[in-house]
PDB file of C-alpha atoms and ligand atoms in Angstrom:
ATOM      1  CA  UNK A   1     -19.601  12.656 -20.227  1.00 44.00           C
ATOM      2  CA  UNK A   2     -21.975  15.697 -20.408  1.00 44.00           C
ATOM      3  CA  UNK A   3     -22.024  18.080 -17.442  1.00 45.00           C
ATOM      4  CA  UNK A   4     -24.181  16.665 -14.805  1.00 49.00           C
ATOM      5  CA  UNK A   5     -24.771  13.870 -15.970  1.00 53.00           C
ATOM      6  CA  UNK A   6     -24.512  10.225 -14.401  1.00 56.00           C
ATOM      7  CA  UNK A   7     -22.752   7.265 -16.129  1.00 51.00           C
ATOM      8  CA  UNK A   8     -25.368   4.138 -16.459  1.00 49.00           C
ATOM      9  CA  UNK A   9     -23.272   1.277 -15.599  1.00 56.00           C
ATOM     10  CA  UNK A  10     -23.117  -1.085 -12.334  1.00 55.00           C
ATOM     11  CA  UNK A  11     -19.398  -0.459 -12.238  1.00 88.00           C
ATOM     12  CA  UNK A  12     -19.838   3.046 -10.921  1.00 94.00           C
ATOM     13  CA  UNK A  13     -19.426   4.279  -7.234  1.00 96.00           C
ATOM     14  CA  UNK A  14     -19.482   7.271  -5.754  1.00 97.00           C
ATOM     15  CA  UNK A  15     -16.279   9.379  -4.448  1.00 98.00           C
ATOM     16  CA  UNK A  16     -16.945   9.958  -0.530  1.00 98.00           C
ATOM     17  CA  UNK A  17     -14.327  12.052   0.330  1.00 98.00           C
ATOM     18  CA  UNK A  18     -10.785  13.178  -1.231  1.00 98.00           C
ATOM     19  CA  UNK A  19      -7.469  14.160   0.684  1.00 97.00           C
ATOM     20  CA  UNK A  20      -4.388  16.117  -1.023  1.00 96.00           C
ATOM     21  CA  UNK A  21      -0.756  15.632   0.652  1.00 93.00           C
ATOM     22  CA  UNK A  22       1.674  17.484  -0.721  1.00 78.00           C
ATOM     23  CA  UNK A  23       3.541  16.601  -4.073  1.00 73.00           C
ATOM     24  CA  UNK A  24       1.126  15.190  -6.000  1.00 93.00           C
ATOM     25  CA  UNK A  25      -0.008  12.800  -3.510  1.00 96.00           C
ATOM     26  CA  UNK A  26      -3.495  12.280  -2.782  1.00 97.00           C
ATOM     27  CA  UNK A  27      -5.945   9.867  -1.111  1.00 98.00           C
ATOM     28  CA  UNK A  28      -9.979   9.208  -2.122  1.00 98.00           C
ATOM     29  CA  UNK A  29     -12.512   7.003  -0.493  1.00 98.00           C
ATOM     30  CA  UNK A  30     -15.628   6.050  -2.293  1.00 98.00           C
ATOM     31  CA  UNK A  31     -18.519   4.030  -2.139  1.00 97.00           C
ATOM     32  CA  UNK A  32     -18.260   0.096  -2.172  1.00 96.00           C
ATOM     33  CA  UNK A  33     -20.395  -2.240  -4.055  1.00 93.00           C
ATOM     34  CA  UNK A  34     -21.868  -5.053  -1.165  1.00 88.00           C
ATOM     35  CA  UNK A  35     -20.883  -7.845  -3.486  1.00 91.00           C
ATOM     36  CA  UNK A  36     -17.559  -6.514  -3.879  1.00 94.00           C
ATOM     37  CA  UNK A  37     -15.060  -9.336  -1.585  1.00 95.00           C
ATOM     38  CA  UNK A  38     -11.261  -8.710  -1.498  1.00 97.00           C
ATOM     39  CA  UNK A  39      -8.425  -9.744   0.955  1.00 97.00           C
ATOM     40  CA  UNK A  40      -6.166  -7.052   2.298  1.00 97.00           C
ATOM     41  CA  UNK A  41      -3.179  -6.529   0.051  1.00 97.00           C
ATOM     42  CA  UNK A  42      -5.332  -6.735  -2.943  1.00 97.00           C
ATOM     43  CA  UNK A  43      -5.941  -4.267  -6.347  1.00 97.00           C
ATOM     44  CA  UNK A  44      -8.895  -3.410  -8.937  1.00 96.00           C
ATOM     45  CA  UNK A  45      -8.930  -1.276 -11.889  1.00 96.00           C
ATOM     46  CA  UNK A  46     -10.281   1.972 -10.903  1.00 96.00           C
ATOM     47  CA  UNK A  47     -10.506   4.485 -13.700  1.00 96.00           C
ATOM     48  CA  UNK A  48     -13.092   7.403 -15.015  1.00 95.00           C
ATOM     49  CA  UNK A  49     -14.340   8.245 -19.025  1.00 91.00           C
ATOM     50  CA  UNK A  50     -11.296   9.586 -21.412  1.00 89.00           C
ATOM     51  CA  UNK A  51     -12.660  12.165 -23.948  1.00 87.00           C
ATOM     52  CA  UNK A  52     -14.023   9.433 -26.012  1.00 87.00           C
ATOM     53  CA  UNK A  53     -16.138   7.693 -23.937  1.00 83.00           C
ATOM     54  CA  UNK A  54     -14.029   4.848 -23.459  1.00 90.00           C
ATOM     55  CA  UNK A  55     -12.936   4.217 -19.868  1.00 93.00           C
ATOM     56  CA  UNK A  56      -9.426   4.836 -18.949  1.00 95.00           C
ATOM     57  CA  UNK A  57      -8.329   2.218 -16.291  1.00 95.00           C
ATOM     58  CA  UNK A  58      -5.360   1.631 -14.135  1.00 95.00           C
ATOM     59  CA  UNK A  59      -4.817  -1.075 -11.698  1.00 96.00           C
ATOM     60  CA  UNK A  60      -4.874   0.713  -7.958  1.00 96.00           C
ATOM     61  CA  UNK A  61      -4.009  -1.039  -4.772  1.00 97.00           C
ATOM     62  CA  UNK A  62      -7.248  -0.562  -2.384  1.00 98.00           C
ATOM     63  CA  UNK A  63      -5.604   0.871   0.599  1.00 98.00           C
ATOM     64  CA  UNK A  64      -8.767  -0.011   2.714  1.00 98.00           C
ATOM     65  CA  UNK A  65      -8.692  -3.032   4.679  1.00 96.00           C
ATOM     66  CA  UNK A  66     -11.001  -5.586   3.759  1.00 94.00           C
ATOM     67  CA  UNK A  67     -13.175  -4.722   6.761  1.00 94.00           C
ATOM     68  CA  UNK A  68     -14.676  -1.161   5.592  1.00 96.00           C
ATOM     69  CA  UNK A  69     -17.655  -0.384   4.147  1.00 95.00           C
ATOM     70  CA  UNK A  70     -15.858   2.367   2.011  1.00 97.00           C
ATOM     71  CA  UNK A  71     -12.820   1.945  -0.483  1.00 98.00           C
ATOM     72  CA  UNK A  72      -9.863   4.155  -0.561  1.00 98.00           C
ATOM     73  CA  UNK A  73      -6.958   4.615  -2.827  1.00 98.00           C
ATOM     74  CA  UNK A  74      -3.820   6.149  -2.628  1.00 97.00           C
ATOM     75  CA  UNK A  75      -2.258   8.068  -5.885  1.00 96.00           C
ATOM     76  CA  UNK A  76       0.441   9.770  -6.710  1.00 95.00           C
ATOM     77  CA  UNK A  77      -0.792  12.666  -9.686  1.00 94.00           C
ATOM     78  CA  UNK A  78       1.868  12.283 -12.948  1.00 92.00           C
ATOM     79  CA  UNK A  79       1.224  15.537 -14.396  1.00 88.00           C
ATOM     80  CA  UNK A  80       0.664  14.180 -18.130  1.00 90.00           C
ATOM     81  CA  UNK A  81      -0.507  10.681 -17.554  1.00 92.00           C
ATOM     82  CA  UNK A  82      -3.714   9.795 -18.517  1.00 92.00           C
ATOM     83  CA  UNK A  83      -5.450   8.875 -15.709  1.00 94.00           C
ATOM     84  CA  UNK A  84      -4.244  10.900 -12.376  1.00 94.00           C
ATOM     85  CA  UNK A  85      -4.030  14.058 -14.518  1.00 92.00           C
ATOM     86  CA  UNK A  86      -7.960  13.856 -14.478  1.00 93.00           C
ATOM     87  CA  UNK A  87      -8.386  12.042 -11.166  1.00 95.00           C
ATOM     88  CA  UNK A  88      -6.781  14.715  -9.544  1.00 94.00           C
ATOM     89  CA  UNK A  89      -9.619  16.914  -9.904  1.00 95.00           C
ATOM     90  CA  UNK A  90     -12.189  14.545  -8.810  1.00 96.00           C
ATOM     91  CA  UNK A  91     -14.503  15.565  -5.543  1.00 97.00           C
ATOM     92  CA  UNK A  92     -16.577  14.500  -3.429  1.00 98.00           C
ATOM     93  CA  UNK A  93     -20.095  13.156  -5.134  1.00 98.00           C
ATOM     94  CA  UNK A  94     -18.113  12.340  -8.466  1.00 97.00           C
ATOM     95  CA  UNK A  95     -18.425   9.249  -9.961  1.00 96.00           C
ATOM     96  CA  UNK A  96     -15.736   6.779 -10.718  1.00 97.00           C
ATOM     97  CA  UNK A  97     -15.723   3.674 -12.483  1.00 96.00           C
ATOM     98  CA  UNK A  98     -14.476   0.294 -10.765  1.00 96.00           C
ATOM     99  CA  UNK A  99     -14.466  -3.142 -12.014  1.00 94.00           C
ATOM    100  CA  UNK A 100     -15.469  -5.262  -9.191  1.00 90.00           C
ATOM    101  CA  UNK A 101     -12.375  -7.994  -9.453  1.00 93.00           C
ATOM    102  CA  UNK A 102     -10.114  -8.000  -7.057  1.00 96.00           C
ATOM    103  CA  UNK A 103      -6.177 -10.153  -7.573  1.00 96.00           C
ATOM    104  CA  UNK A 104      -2.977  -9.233  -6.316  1.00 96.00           C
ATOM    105  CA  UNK A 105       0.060 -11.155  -4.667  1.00 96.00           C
ATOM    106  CA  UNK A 106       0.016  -8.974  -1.598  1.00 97.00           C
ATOM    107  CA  UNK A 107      -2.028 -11.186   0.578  1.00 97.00           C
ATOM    108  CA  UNK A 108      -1.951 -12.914   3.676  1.00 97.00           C
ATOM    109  CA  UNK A 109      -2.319 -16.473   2.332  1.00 97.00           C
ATOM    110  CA  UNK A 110       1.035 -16.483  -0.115  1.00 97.00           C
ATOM    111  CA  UNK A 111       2.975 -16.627   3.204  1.00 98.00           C
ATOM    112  CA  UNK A 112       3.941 -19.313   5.468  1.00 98.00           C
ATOM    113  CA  UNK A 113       3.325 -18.905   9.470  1.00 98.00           C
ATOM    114  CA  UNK A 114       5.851 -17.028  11.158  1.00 98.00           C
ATOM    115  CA  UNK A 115       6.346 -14.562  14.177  1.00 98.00           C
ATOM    116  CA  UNK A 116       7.389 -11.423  11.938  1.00 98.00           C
ATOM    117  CA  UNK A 117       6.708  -9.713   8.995  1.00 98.00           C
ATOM    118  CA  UNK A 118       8.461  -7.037   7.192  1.00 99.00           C
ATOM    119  CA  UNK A 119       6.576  -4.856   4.981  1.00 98.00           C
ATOM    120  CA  UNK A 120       8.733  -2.814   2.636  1.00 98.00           C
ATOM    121  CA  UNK A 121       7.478  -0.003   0.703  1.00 98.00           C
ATOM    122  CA  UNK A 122       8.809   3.176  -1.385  1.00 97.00           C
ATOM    123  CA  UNK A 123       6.408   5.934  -2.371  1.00 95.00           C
ATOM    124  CA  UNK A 124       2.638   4.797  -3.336  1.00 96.00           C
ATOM    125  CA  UNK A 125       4.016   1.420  -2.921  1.00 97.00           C
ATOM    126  CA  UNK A 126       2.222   2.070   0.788  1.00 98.00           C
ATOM    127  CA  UNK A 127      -1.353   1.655  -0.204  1.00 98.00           C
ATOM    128  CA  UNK A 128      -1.709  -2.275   0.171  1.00 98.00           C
ATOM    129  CA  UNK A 129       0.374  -1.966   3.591  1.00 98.00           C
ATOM    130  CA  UNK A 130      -2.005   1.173   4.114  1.00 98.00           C
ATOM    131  CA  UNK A 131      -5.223  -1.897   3.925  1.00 98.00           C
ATOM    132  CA  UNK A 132      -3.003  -4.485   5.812  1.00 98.00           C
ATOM    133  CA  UNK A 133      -1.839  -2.506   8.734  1.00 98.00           C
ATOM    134  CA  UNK A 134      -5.541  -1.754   9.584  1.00 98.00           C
ATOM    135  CA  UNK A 135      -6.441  -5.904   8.795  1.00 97.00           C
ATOM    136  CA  UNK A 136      -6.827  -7.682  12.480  1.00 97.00           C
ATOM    137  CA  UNK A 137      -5.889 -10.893  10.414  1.00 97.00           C
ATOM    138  CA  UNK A 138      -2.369  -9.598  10.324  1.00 98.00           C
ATOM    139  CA  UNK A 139      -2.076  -9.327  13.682  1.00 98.00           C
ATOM    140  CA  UNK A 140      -3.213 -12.568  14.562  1.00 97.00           C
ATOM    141  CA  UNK A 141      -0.740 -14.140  12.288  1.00 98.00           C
ATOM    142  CA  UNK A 142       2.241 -12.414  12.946  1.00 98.00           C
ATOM    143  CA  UNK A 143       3.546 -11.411  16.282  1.00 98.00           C
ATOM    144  CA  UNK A 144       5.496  -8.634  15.354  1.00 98.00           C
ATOM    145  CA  UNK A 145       4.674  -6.017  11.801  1.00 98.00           C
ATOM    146  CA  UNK A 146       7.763  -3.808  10.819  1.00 98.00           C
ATOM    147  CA  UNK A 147       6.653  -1.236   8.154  1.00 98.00           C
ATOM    148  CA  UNK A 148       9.129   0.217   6.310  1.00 98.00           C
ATOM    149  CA  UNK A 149       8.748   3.058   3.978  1.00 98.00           C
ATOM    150  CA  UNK A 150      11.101   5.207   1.995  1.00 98.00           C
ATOM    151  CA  UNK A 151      10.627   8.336   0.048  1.00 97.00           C
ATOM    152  CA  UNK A 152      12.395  10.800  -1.369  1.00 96.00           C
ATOM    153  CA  UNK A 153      11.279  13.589   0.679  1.00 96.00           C
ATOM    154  CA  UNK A 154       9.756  14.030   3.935  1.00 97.00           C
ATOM    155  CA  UNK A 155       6.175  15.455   3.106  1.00 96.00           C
ATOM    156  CA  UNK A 156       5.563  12.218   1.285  1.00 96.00           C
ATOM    157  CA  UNK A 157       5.594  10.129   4.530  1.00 97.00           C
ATOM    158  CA  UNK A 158       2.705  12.375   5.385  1.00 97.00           C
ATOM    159  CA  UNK A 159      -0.291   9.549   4.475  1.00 98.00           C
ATOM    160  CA  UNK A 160       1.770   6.639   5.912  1.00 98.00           C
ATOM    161  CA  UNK A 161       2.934   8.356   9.062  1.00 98.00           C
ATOM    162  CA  UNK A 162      -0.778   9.983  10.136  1.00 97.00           C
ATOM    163  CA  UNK A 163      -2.394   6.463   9.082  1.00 98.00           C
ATOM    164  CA  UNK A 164       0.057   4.989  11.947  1.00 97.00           C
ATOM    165  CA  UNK A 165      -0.513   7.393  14.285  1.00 97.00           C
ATOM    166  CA  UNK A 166      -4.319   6.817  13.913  1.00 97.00           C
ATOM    167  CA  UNK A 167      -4.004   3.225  14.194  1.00 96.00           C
ATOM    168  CA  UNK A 168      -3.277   3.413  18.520  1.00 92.00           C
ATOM    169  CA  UNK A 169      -6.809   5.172  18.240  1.00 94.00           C
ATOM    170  CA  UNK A 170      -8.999   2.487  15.718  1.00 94.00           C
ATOM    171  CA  UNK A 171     -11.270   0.751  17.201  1.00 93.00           C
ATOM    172  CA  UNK A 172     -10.820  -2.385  15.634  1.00 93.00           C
ATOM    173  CA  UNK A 173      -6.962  -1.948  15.709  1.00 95.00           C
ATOM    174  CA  UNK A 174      -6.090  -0.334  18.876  1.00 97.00           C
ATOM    175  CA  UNK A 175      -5.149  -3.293  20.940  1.00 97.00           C
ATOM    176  CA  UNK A 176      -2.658  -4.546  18.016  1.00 98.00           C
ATOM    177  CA  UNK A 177      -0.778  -0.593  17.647  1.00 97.00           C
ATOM    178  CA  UNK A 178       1.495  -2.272  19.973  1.00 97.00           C
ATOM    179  CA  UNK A 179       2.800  -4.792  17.720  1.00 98.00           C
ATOM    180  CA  UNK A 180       3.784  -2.570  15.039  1.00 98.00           C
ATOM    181  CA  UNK A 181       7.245  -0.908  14.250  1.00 98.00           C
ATOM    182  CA  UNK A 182       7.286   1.824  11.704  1.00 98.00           C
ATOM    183  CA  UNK A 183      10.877   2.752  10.223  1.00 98.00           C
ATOM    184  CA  UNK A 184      10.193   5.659   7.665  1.00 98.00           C
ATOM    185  CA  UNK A 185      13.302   7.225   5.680  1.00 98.00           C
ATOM    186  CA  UNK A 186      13.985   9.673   3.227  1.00 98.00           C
ATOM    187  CA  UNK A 187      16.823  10.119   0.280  1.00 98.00           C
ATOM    188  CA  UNK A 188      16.703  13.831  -0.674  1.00 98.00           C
ATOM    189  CA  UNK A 189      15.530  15.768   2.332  1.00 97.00           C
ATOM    190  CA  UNK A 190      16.984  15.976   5.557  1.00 97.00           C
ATOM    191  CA  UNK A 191      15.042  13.807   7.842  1.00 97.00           C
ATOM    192  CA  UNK A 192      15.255  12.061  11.281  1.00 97.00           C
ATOM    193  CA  UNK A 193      16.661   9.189   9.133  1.00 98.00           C
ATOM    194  CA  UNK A 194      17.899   8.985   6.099  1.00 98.00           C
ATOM    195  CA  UNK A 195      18.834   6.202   3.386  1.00 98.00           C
ATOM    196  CA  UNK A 196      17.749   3.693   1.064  1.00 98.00           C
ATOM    197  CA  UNK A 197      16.003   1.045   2.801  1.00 98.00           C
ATOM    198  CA  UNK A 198      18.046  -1.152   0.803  1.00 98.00           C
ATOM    199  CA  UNK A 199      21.126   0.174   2.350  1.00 98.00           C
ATOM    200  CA  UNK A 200      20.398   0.216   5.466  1.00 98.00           C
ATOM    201  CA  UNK A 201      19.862  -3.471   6.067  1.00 98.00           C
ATOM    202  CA  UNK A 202      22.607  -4.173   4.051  1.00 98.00           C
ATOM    203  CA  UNK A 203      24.568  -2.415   6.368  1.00 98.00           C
ATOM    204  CA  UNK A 204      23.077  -3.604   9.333  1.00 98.00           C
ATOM    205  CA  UNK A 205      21.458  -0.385  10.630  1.00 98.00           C
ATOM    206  CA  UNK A 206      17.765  -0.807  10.413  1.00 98.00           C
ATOM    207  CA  UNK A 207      18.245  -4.304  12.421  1.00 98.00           C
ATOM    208  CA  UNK A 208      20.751  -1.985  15.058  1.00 98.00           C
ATOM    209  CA  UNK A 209      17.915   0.762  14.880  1.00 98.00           C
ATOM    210  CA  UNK A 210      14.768  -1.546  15.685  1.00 98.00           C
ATOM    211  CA  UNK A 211      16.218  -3.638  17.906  1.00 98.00           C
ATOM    212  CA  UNK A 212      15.579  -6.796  15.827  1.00 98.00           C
ATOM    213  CA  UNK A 213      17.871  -9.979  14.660  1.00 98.00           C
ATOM    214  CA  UNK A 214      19.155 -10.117  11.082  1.00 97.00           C
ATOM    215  CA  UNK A 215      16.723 -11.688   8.449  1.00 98.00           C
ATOM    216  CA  UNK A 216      15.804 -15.120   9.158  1.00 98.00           C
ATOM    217  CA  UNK A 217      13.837 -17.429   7.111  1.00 98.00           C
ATOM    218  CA  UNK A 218      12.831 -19.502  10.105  1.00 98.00           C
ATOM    219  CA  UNK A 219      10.783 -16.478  11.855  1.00 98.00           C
ATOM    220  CA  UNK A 220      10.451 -13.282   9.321  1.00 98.00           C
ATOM    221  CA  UNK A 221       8.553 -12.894   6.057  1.00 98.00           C
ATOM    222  CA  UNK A 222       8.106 -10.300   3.798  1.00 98.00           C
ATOM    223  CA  UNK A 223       5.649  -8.162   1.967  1.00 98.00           C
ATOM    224  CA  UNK A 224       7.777  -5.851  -1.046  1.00 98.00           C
ATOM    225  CA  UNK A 225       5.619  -3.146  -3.097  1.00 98.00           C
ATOM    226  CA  UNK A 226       7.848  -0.451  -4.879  1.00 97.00           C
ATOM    227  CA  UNK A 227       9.212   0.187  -8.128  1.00 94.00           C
ATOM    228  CA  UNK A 228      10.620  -2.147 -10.326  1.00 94.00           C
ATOM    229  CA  UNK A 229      14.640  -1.516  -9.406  1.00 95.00           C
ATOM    230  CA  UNK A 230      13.601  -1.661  -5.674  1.00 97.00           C
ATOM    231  CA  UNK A 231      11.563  -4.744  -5.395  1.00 97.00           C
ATOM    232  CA  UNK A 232      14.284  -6.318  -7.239  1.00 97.00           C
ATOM    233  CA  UNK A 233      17.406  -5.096  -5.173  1.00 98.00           C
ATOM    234  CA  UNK A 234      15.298  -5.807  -2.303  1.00 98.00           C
ATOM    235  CA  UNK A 235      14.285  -9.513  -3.526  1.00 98.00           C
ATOM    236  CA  UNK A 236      18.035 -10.258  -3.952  1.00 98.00           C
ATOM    237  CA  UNK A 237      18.705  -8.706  -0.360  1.00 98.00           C
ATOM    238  CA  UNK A 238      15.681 -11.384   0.815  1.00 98.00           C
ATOM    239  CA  UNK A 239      16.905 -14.385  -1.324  1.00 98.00           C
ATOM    240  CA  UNK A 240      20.313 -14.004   0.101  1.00 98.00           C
ATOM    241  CA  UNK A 241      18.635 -14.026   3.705  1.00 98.00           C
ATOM    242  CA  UNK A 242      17.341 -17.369   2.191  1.00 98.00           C
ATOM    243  CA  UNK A 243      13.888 -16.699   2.311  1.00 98.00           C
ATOM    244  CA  UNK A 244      12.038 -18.004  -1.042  1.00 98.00           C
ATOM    245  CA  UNK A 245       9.510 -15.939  -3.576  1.00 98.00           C
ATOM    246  CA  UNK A 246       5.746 -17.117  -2.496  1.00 97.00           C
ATOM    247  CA  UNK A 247       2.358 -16.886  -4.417  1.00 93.00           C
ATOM    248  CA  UNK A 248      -1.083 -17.712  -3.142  1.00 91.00           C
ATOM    249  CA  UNK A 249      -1.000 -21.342  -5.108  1.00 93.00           C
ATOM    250  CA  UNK A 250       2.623 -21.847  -3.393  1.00 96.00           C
ATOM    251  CA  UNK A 251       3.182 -19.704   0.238  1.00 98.00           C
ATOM    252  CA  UNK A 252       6.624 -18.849   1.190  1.00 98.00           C
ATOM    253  CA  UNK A 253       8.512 -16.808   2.984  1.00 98.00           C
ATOM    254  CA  UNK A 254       8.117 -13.449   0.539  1.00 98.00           C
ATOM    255  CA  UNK A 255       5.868 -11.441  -1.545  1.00 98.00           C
ATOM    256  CA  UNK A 256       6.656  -8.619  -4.579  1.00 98.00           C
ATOM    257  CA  UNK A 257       4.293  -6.670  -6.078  1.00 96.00           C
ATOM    258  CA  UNK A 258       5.023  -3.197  -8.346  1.00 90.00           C
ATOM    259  CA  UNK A 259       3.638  -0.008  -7.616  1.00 88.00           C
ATOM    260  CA  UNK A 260       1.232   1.189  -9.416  1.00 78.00           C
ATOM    261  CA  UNK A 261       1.973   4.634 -11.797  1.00 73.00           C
ATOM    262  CA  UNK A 262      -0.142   6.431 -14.452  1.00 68.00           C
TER     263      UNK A 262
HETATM  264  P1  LIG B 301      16.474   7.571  -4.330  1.00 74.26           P
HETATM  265  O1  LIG B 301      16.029   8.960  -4.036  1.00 74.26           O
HETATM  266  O2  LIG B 301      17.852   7.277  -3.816  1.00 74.26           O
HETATM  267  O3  LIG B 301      16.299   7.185  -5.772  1.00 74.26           O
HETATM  268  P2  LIG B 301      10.847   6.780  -6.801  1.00 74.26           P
HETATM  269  O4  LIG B 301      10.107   8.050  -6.459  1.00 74.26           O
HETATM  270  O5  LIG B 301      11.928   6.952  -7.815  1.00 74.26           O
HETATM  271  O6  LIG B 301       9.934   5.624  -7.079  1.00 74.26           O
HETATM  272  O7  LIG B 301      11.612   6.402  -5.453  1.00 74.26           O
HETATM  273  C1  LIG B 301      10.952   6.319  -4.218  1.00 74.26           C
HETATM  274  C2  LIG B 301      11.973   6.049  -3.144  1.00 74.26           C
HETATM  275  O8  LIG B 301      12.544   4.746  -3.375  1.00 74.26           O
HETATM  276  C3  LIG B 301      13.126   7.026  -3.165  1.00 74.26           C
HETATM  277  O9  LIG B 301      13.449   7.344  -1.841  1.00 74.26           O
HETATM  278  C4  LIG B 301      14.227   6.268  -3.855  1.00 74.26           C
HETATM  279  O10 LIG B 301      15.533   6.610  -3.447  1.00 74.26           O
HETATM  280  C5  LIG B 301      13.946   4.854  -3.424  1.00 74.26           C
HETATM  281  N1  LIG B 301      14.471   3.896  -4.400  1.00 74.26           N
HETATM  282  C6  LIG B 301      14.365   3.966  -5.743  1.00 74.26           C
HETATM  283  N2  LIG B 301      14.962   2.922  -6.338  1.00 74.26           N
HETATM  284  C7  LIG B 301      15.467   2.165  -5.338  1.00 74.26           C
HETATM  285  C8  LIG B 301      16.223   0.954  -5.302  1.00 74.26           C
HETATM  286  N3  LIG B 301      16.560   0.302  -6.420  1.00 74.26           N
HETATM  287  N4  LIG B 301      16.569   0.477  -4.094  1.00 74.26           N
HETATM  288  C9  LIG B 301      16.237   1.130  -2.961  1.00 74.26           C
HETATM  289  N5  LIG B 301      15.535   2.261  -2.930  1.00 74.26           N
HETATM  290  C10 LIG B 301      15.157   2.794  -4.095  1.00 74.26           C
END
């Protein structure tokens, strides 16, 4: 794309406003198109024009709920990948292409009515939990909404923890804050606490440390988005539990979805 120049397509918003976090992490809101309908939880490709013209897409959780009038994304920057190694540098004004079709497994409707969910997430896994969490719908179905979210070091919390502290202050969301438990941990840097989220219920902890019952499929469901060896170790942890895989067609008791990487 030439200097200056605008890309003629109706796939193309308009970035709004851009956050860095430390280690590669970085947020970006943008304009939304009005016919653009998704349910919290759910992704889009989102991408910008490689060197030859041709769009480079990657499939990005909007971490918005389905409420705003902006979208926002959460990335983490790979230093060669193709995408974030560009999108890193984008600002305020830039344009970036998004194709308007929202899917995803992360929704509301794949599970079954309960009083608690559980939403586990490791690094960017946090961006559909980042549009849920700020969704009054989840409120209203679930008494009780335990985020979890592990990282490897502390300054990646960073998006998750300020977007919970926020959340006593929304408007919208305020009078739910209440109803939320947020259990953050890291694995390489000394933090308040520390562990594998994986660990830690199978030893019992996280239940001691939030005051909660051990998994039961008559009351708790689950939302799971990490990397592949995590939602896997954590779907056996859930299946043993005895709470079943659910899809939108099909609701159960638990949801998996893979975070998204250049
Ligand atoms: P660890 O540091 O022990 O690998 P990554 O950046 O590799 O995606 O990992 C993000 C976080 O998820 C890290 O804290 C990492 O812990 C944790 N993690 C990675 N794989 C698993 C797994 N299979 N089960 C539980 N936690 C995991």
């Amino acid at each position: 794309m030439a200097e200056g120049s605008k890309i003629i397509s109706p796939d193309v918003q308009t970035v709004t406003k851009v956050t860095h976090y430390s280690d590669g992490l970085f947020a970006f809101r943008m304009t939304r198109p009005q016919s653009l309908r998704f349910r919290s939880g759910e992704f889009v490709m989102i991408g910008l024009p490689g060197d030859n013209g041709k769009p480079i897409l990657r499939a990005y959780s909007i971490a918005s709920p389905s409420w705003d009038e902006e979208l926002e994304f959460y990335s983490i920057i790979v230093p060669d990948g193709p995408l974030t190694s560009r999108l890193q540098h984008i600002k305020e004004g830039d344009q970036i292409i998004l194709r308007p079709k929202p899917v995803g497994t992360l929704v509301l409707d794949a599970l079954t009515p309960a009083k608690r969910v559980y939403f586990f997430a490791t690094g960017t896994g946090f961006a559909p939990f980042a549009s849920l969490l700020r969704d009054p719908e989840t409120y209203e179905r679930f008494e009780e909404v335990i985020i979890t979210h592990t990282c490897r070091e502390v300054a990646e919390l960073t998006y998750g923890r300020q977007l919970l502290e926020d959340l006593a202050n929304d408007p919208l969301i305020g009078e739910f804050a209440h109803q939320v438990k947020y259990y953050p941990t890291t694995t390489r840097e000394e933090s308040a606490k520390m562990g594998r989220i994986t660990a830690l219920i199978e030893s019992g902890q996280m239940f001691t440390d939030l005051g909660l019952p051990p998994l039961d499929p008559a009351v708790d469901r689950a939302m799971v988005c990490g990397n592949l060896a995590f939602n896997l170790d954590i779907k056996a942890l859930l299946e043993k539990a005895g709470l079943r895989e659910g899809a939108n067609s099909d609701p159960a008791e638990f949801v998996i979805e893979k975070a998204f990487v250049d």
